[in-house]
CSV table of C-alpha atoms in Angstrom, one decimal:
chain,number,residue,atom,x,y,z
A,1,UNK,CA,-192.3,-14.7,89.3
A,2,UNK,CA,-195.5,-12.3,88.9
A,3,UNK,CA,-196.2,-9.1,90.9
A,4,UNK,CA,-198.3,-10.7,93.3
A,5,UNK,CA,-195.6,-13.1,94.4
A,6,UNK,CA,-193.4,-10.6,95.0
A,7,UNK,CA,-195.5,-8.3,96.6
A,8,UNK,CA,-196.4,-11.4,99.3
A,9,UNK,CA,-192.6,-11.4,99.5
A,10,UNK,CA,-192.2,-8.4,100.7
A,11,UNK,CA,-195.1,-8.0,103.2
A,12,UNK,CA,-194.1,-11.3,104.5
A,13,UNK,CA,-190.3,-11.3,104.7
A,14,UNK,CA,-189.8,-6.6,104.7
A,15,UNK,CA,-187.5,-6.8,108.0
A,16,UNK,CA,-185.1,-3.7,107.0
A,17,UNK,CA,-183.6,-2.0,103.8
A,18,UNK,CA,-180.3,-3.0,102.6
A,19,UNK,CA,-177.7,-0.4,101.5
A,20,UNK,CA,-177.7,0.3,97.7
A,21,UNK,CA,-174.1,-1.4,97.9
A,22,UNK,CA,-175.5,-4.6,99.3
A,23,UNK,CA,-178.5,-4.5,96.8
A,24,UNK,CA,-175.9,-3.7,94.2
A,25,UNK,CA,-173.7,-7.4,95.1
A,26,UNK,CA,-176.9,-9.3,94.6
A,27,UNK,CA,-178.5,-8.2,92.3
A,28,UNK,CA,-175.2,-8.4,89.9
A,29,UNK,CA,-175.1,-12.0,90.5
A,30,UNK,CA,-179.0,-12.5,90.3
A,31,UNK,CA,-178.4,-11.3,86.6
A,32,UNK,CA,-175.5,-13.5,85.8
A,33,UNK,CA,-177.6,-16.6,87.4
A,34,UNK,CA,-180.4,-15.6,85.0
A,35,UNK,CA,-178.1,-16.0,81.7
A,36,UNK,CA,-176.8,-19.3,83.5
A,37,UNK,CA,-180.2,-20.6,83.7
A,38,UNK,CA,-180.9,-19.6,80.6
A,39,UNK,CA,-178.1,-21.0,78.5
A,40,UNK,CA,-178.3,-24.1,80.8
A,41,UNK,CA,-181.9,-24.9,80.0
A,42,UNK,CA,-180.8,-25.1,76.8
A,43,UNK,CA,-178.6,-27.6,77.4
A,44,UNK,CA,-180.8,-29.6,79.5
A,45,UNK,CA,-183.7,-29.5,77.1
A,46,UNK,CA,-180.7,-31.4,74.8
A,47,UNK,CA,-178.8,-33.4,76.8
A,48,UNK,CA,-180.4,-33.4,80.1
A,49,UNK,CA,-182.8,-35.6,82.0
A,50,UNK,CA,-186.2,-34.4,81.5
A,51,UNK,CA,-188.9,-34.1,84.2
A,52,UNK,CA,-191.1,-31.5,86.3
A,53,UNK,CA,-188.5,-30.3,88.4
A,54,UNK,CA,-186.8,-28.8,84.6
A,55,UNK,CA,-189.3,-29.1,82.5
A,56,UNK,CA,-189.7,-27.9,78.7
A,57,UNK,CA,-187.8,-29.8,76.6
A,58,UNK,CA,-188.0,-33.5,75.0
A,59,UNK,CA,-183.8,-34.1,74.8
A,60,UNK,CA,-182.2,-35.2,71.7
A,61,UNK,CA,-180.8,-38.5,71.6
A,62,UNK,CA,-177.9,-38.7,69.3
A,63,UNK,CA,-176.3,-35.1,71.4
A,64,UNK,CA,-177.6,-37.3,74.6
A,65,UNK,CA,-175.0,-39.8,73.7
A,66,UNK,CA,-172.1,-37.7,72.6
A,67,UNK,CA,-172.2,-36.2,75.9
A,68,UNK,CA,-172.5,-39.5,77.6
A,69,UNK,CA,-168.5,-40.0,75.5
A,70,UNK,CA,-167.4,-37.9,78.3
A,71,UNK,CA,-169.7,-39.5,81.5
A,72,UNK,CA,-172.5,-41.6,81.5
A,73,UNK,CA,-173.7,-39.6,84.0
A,74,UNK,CA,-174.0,-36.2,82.2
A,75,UNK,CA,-177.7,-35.8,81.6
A,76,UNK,CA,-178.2,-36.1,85.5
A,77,UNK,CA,-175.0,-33.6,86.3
A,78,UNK,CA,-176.5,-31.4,83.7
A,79,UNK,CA,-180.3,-31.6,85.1
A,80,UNK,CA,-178.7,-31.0,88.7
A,81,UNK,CA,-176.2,-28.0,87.5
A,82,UNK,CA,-179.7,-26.8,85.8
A,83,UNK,CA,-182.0,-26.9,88.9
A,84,UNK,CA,-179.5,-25.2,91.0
A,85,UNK,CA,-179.3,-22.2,89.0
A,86,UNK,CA,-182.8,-21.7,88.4
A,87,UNK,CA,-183.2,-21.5,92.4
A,88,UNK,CA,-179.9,-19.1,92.7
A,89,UNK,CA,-181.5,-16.4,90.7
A,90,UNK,CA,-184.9,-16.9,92.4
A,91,UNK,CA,-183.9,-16.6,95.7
A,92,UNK,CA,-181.6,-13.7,94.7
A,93,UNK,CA,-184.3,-12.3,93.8
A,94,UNK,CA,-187.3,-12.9,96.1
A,95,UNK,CA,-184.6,-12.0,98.9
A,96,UNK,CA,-184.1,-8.2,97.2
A,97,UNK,CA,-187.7,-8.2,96.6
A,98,UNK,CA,-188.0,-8.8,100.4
A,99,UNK,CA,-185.8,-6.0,101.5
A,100,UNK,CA,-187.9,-3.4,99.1
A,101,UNK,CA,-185.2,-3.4,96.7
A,102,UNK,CA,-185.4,-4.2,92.7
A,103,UNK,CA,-184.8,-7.5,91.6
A,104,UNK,CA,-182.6,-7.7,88.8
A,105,UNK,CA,-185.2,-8.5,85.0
A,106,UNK,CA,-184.1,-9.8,82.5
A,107,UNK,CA,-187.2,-10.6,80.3
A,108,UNK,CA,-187.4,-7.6,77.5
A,109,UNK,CA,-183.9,-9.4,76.2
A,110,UNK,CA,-185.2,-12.8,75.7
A,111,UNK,CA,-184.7,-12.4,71.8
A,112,UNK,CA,-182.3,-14.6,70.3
A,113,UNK,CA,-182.9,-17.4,68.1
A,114,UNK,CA,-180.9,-20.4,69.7
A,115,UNK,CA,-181.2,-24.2,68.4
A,116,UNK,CA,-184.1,-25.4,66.4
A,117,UNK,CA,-182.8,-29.3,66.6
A,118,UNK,CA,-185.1,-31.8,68.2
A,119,UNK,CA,-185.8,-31.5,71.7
A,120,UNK,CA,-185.6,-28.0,72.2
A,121,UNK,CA,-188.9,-26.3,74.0
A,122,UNK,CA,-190.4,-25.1,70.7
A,123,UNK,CA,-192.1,-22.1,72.8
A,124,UNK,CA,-188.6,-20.7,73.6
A,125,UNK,CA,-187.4,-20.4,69.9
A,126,UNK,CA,-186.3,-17.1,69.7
A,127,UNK,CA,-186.8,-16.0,73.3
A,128,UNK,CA,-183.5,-17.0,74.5
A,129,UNK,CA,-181.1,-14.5,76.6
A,130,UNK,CA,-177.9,-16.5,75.8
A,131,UNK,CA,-176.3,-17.8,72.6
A,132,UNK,CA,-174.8,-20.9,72.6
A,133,UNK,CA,-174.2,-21.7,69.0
A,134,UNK,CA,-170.7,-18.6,68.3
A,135,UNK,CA,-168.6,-19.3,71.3
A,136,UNK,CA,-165.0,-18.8,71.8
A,137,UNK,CA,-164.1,-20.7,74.8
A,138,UNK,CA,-161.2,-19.6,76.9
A,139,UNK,CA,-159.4,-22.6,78.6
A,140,UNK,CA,-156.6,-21.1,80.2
A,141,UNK,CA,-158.2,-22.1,83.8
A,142,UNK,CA,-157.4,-25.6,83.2
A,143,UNK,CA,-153.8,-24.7,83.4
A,144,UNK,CA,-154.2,-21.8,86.3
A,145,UNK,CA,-155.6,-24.4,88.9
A,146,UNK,CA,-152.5,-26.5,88.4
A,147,UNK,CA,-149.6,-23.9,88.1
A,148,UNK,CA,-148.4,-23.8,91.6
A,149,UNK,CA,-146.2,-20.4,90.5
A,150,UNK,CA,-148.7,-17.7,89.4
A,151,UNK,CA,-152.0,-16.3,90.8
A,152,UNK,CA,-153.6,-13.9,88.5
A,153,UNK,CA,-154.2,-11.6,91.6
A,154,UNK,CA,-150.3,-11.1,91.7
A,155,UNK,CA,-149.5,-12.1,88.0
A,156,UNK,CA,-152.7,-10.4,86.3
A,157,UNK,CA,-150.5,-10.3,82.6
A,158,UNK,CA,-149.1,-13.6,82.9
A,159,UNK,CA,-150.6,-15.8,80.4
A,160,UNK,CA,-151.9,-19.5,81.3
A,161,UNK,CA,-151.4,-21.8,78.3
A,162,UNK,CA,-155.2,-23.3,77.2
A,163,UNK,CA,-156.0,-26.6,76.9
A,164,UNK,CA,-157.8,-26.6,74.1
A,165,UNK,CA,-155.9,-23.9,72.0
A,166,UNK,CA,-158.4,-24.1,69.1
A,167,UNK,CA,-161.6,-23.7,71.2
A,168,UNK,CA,-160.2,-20.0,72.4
A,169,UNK,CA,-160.1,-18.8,69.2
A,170,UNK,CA,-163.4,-18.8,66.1
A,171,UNK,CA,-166.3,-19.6,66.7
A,172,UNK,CA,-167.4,-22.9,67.7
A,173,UNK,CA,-171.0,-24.7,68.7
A,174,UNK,CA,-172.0,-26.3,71.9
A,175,UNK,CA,-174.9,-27.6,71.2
A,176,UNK,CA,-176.5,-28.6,67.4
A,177,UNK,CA,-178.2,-25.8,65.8
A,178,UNK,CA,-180.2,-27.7,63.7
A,179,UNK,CA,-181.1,-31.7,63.2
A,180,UNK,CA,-178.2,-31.2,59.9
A,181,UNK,CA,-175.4,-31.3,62.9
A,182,UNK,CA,-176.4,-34.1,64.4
A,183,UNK,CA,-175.8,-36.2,60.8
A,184,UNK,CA,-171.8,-36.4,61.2
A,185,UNK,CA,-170.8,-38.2,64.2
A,186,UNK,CA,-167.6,-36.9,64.6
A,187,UNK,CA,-168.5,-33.2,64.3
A,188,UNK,CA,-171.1,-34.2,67.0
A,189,UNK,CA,-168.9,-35.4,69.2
A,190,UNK,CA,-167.0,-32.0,68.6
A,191,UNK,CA,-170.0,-30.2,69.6
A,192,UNK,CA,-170.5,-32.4,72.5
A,193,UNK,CA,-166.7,-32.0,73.6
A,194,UNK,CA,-167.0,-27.5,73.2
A,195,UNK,CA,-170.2,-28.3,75.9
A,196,UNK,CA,-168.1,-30.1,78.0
A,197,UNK,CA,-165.2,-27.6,78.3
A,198,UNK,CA,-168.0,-24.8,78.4
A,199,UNK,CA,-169.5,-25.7,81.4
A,200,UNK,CA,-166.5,-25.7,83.6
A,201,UNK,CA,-165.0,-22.5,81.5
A,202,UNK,CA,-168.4,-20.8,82.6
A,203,UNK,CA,-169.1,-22.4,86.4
A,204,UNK,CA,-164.6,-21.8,87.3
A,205,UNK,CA,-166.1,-17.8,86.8
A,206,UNK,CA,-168.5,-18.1,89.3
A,207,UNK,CA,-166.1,-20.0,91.8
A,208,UNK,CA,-164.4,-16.4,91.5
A,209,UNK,CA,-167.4,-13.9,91.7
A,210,UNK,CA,-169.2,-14.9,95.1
A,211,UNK,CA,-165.9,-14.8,97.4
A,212,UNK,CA,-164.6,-11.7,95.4
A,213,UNK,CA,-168.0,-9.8,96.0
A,214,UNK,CA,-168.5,-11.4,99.2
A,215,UNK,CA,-165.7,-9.3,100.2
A,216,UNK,CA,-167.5,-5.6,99.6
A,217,UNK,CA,-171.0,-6.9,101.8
A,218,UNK,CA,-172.0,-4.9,104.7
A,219,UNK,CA,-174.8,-6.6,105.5
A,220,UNK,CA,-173.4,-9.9,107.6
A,221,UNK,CA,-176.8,-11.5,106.0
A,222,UNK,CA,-175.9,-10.4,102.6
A,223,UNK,CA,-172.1,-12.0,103.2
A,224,UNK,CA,-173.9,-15.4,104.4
A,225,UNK,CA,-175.9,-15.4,101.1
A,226,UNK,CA,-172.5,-14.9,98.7
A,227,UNK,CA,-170.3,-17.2,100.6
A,228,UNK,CA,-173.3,-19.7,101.0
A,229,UNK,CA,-174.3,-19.6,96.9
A,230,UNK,CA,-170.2,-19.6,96.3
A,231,UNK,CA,-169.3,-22.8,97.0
A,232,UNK,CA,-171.9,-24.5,95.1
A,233,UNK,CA,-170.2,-22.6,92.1
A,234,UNK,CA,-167.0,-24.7,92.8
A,235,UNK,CA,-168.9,-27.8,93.4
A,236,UNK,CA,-170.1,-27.7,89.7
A,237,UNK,CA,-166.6,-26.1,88.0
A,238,UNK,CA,-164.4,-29.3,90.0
A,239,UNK,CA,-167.9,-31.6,88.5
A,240,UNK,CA,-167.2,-30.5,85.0
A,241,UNK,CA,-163.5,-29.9,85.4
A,242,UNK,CA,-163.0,-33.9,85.7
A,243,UNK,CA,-165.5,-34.6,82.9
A,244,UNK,CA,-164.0,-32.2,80.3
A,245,UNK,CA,-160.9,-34.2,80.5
A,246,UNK,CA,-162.7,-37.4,79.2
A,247,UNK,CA,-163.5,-35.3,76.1
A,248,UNK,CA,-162.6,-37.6,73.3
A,249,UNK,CA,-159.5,-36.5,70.9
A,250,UNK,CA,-160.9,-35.4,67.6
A,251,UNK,CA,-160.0,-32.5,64.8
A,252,UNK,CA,-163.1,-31.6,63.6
A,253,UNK,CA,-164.4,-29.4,60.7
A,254,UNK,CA,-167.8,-27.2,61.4
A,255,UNK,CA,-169.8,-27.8,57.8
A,256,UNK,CA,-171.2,-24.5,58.3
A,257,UNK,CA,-168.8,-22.1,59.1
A,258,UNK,CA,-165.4,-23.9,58.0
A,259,UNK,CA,-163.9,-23.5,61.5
A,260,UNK,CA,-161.9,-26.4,62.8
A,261,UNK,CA,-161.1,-27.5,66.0
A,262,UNK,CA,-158.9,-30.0,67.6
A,263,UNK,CA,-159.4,-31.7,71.1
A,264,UNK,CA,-156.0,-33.0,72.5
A,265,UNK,CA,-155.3,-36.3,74.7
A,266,UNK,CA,-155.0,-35.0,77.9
A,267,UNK,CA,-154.1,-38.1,79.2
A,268,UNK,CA,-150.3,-36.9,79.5
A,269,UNK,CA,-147.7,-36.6,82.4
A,270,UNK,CA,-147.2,-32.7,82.1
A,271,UNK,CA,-148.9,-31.8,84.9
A,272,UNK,CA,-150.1,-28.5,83.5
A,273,UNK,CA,-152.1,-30.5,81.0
A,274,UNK,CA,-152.6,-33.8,82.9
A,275,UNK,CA,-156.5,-34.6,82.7
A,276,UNK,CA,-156.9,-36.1,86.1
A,277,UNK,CA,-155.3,-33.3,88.4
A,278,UNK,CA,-158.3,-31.4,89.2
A,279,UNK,CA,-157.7,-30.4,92.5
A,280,UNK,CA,-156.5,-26.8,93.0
A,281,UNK,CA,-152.5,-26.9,93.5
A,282,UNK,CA,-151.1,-24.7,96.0
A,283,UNK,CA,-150.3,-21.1,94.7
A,284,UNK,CA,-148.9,-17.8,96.2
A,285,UNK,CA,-151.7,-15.5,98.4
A,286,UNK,CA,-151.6,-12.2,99.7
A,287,UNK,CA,-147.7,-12.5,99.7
A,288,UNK,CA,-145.0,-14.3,98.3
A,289,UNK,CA,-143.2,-14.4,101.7
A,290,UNK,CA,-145.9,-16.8,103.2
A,291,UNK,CA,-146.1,-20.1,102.2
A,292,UNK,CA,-148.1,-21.1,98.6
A,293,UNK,CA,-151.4,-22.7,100.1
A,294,UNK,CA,-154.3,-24.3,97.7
A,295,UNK,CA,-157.1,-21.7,97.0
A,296,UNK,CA,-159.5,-20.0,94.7
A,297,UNK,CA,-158.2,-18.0,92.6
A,298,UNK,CA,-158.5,-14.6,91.2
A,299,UNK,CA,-160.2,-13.2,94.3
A,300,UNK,CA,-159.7,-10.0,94.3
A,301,UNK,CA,-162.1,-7.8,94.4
A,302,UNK,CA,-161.1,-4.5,92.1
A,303,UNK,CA,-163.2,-4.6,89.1
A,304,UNK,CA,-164.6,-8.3,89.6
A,305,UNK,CA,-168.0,-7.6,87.8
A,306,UNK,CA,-167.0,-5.3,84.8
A,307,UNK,CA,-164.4,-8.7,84.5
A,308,UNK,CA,-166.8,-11.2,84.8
A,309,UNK,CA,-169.2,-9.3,82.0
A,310,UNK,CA,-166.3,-8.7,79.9
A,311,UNK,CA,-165.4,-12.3,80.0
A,312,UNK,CA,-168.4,-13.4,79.3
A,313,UNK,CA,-169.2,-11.0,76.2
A,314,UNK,CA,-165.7,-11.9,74.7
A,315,UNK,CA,-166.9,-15.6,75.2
A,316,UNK,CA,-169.9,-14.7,72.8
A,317,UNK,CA,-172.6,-15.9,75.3
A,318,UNK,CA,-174.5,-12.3,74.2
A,319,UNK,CA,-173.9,-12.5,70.4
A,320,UNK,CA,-176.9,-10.7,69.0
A,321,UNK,CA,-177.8,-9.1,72.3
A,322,UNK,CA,-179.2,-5.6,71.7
A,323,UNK,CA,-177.2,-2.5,73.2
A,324,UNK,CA,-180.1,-2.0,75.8
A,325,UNK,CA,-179.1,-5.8,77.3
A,326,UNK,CA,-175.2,-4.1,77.2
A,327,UNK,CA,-176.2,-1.0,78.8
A,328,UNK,CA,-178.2,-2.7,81.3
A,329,UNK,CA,-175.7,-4.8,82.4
A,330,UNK,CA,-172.9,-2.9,82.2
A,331,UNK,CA,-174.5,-0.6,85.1
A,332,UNK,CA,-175.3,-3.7,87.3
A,333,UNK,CA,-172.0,-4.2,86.9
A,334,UNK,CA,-170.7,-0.7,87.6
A,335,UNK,CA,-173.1,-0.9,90.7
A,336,UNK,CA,-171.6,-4.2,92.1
A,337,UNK,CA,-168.6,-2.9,91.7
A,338,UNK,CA,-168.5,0.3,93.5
A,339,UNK,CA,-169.8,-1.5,96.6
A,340,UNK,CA,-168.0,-0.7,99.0
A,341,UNK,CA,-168.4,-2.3,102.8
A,342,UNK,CA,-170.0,0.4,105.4
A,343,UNK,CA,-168.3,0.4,108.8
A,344,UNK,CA,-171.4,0.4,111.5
């Protein structure tokens, strides 16, 4: 959004300041829902359903269709997941922008390369924030929302086995880098099947961050923006939760890198594994005398952003990133996180 749209904002809409701390809690997650939309345009110029409401890419057929191995559905869920994050970090920040504080900018970093395959937006080759192409994917919340024993707020060094053992470890590709990875079908479908554990690896983290910030608001405006932009988070993470179980089983070999991976039949009766239980079992809260009760979890708020930037760098999202994009939002982190809620 230019300078002139913002400066209407803010004559329009100026009704009162907001405490640095309240600033601080959006403006974190205004960040964060810039990567999102950045890495998920990606995927929708891909595998999404092209039109003017995402515009840019052309999709590419034979990814199209790996994805649809999972749902038929997928190009609309991933044109709606899309959408919705390009208007989270738009409203975040117009609404700053309003209240006369900075919005968070993430534009001097749009330098990586991304995917050159068909159907990418040619213009945005090598003006992405986000890299899809070296991820290590961490599936250990596949097994947290059905272990009815731990919560990582009271068990914070208790490990969660991973669905997909192989994906959280290497490097792996979620979308083809070039038109060469779409030539092997079953390394396609691999591709396809890291996408479709991605999404809900990256949308389970913001299920956390909204309630876990939303905690730290002064501002009873500023808490009706976090816990209103939260639950859409979980509406997408219980979407793609389902449709990563319908990931085909495969062992695949990356022809680039040498790097295998192996998608298991979740299809099983262990219910730590089984694909189909995807709503949140009860777990302990706030204390283990009270009864276990189905919730979100980790909530707490200690630390929430430096965690959420940490898990994302570890995830590789930021491969290639210069130390000016670390620095920056290392400190929007920092910020977030020493909100702390102002008694009136």
């Amino acid at each position: 959004m230019g300078a002139g749209l913002w400066a209407s904002i803010r004559t329009a809409e100026a009704s009162g300041g907001l405490t640095p701390g309240d600033a601080a809690l959006l403006r974190f997650p205004a960040a964060l829902e810039l990567l999102e939309a950045d890495f998920w345009i990606q995927y929708n110029e891909l595998g999404g359903i092209q039109d003017s409401e995402v515009p840019g890419g052309t999709g590419n057929p034979d990814y199209t269709e790996a994805l649809a191995a999972l749902d038929e559905d997928m190009d609309q869920y991933i044109h709606d997941n899309t959408d919705d994050e390009i208007t989270h970090h738009t409203f975040l920040n117009a609404y700053l922008v309003s209240k006369g504080a900075a919005p968070a900018n993430l534009d001097p970093f749009r330098t990586l390369m991304g995917s050159t395959a068909t159907g990418v937006n040619p213009n945005l080759i090598g003006h992405r924030l986000t890299n899809l192409t070296q991820l290590t994917v961490d599936t250990s919340w596949w097994t947290r929302y059905r272990d009815d024993r731990h919560n990582p707020d009271f068990n914070p060094n208790h490990v969660f086995p991973q669905a997909v053992p192989t994906l959280g470890v290497n490097q792996h590709t979620a979308i083809p880098r070039t038109d060469a990875d779409t030539t092997d079908p079953n390394f396609l479908q691999a591709i396809a099947n890291t996408a479709g554990f991605h999404f809900p690896t990256i949308e389970q983290g913001g299920n956390s961050l909204y309630p876990s910030l939303a905690q730290r608001a002064t501002d009873v405006e500023v808490l009706r923006i976090l816990i209103s932009i939260g639950p859409t988070e979980t509406m997408h993470f219980q979407t793609w939760s389902d449709k990563a179980g319908n990931a085909p089983p495969l062992t695949a070999v990356d022809p680039v890198t040498g790097v295998s991976v192996t998608f298991p039949d979740l299809d099983v009766s262990n219910e730590l594994f089984k694909k189909n239980l995807i709503m949140p079992e009860p777990c302990p809260f706030l204390s283990r005398n009270l009864p276990i009760v189905s919730i979100i979890r980790p909530t707490n708020t200690e630390g929430v952003a430096t965690g959420a930037l940490a898990f994302l760098t570890a995830m590789g999202l930021f491969i290639g990133q210069s130390a000016a994009f670390f620095n920056y939002m290392k400190q929007l982190a920092q910020d977030a996180d020493a909100a702390e809620r102002e008694c009136s």
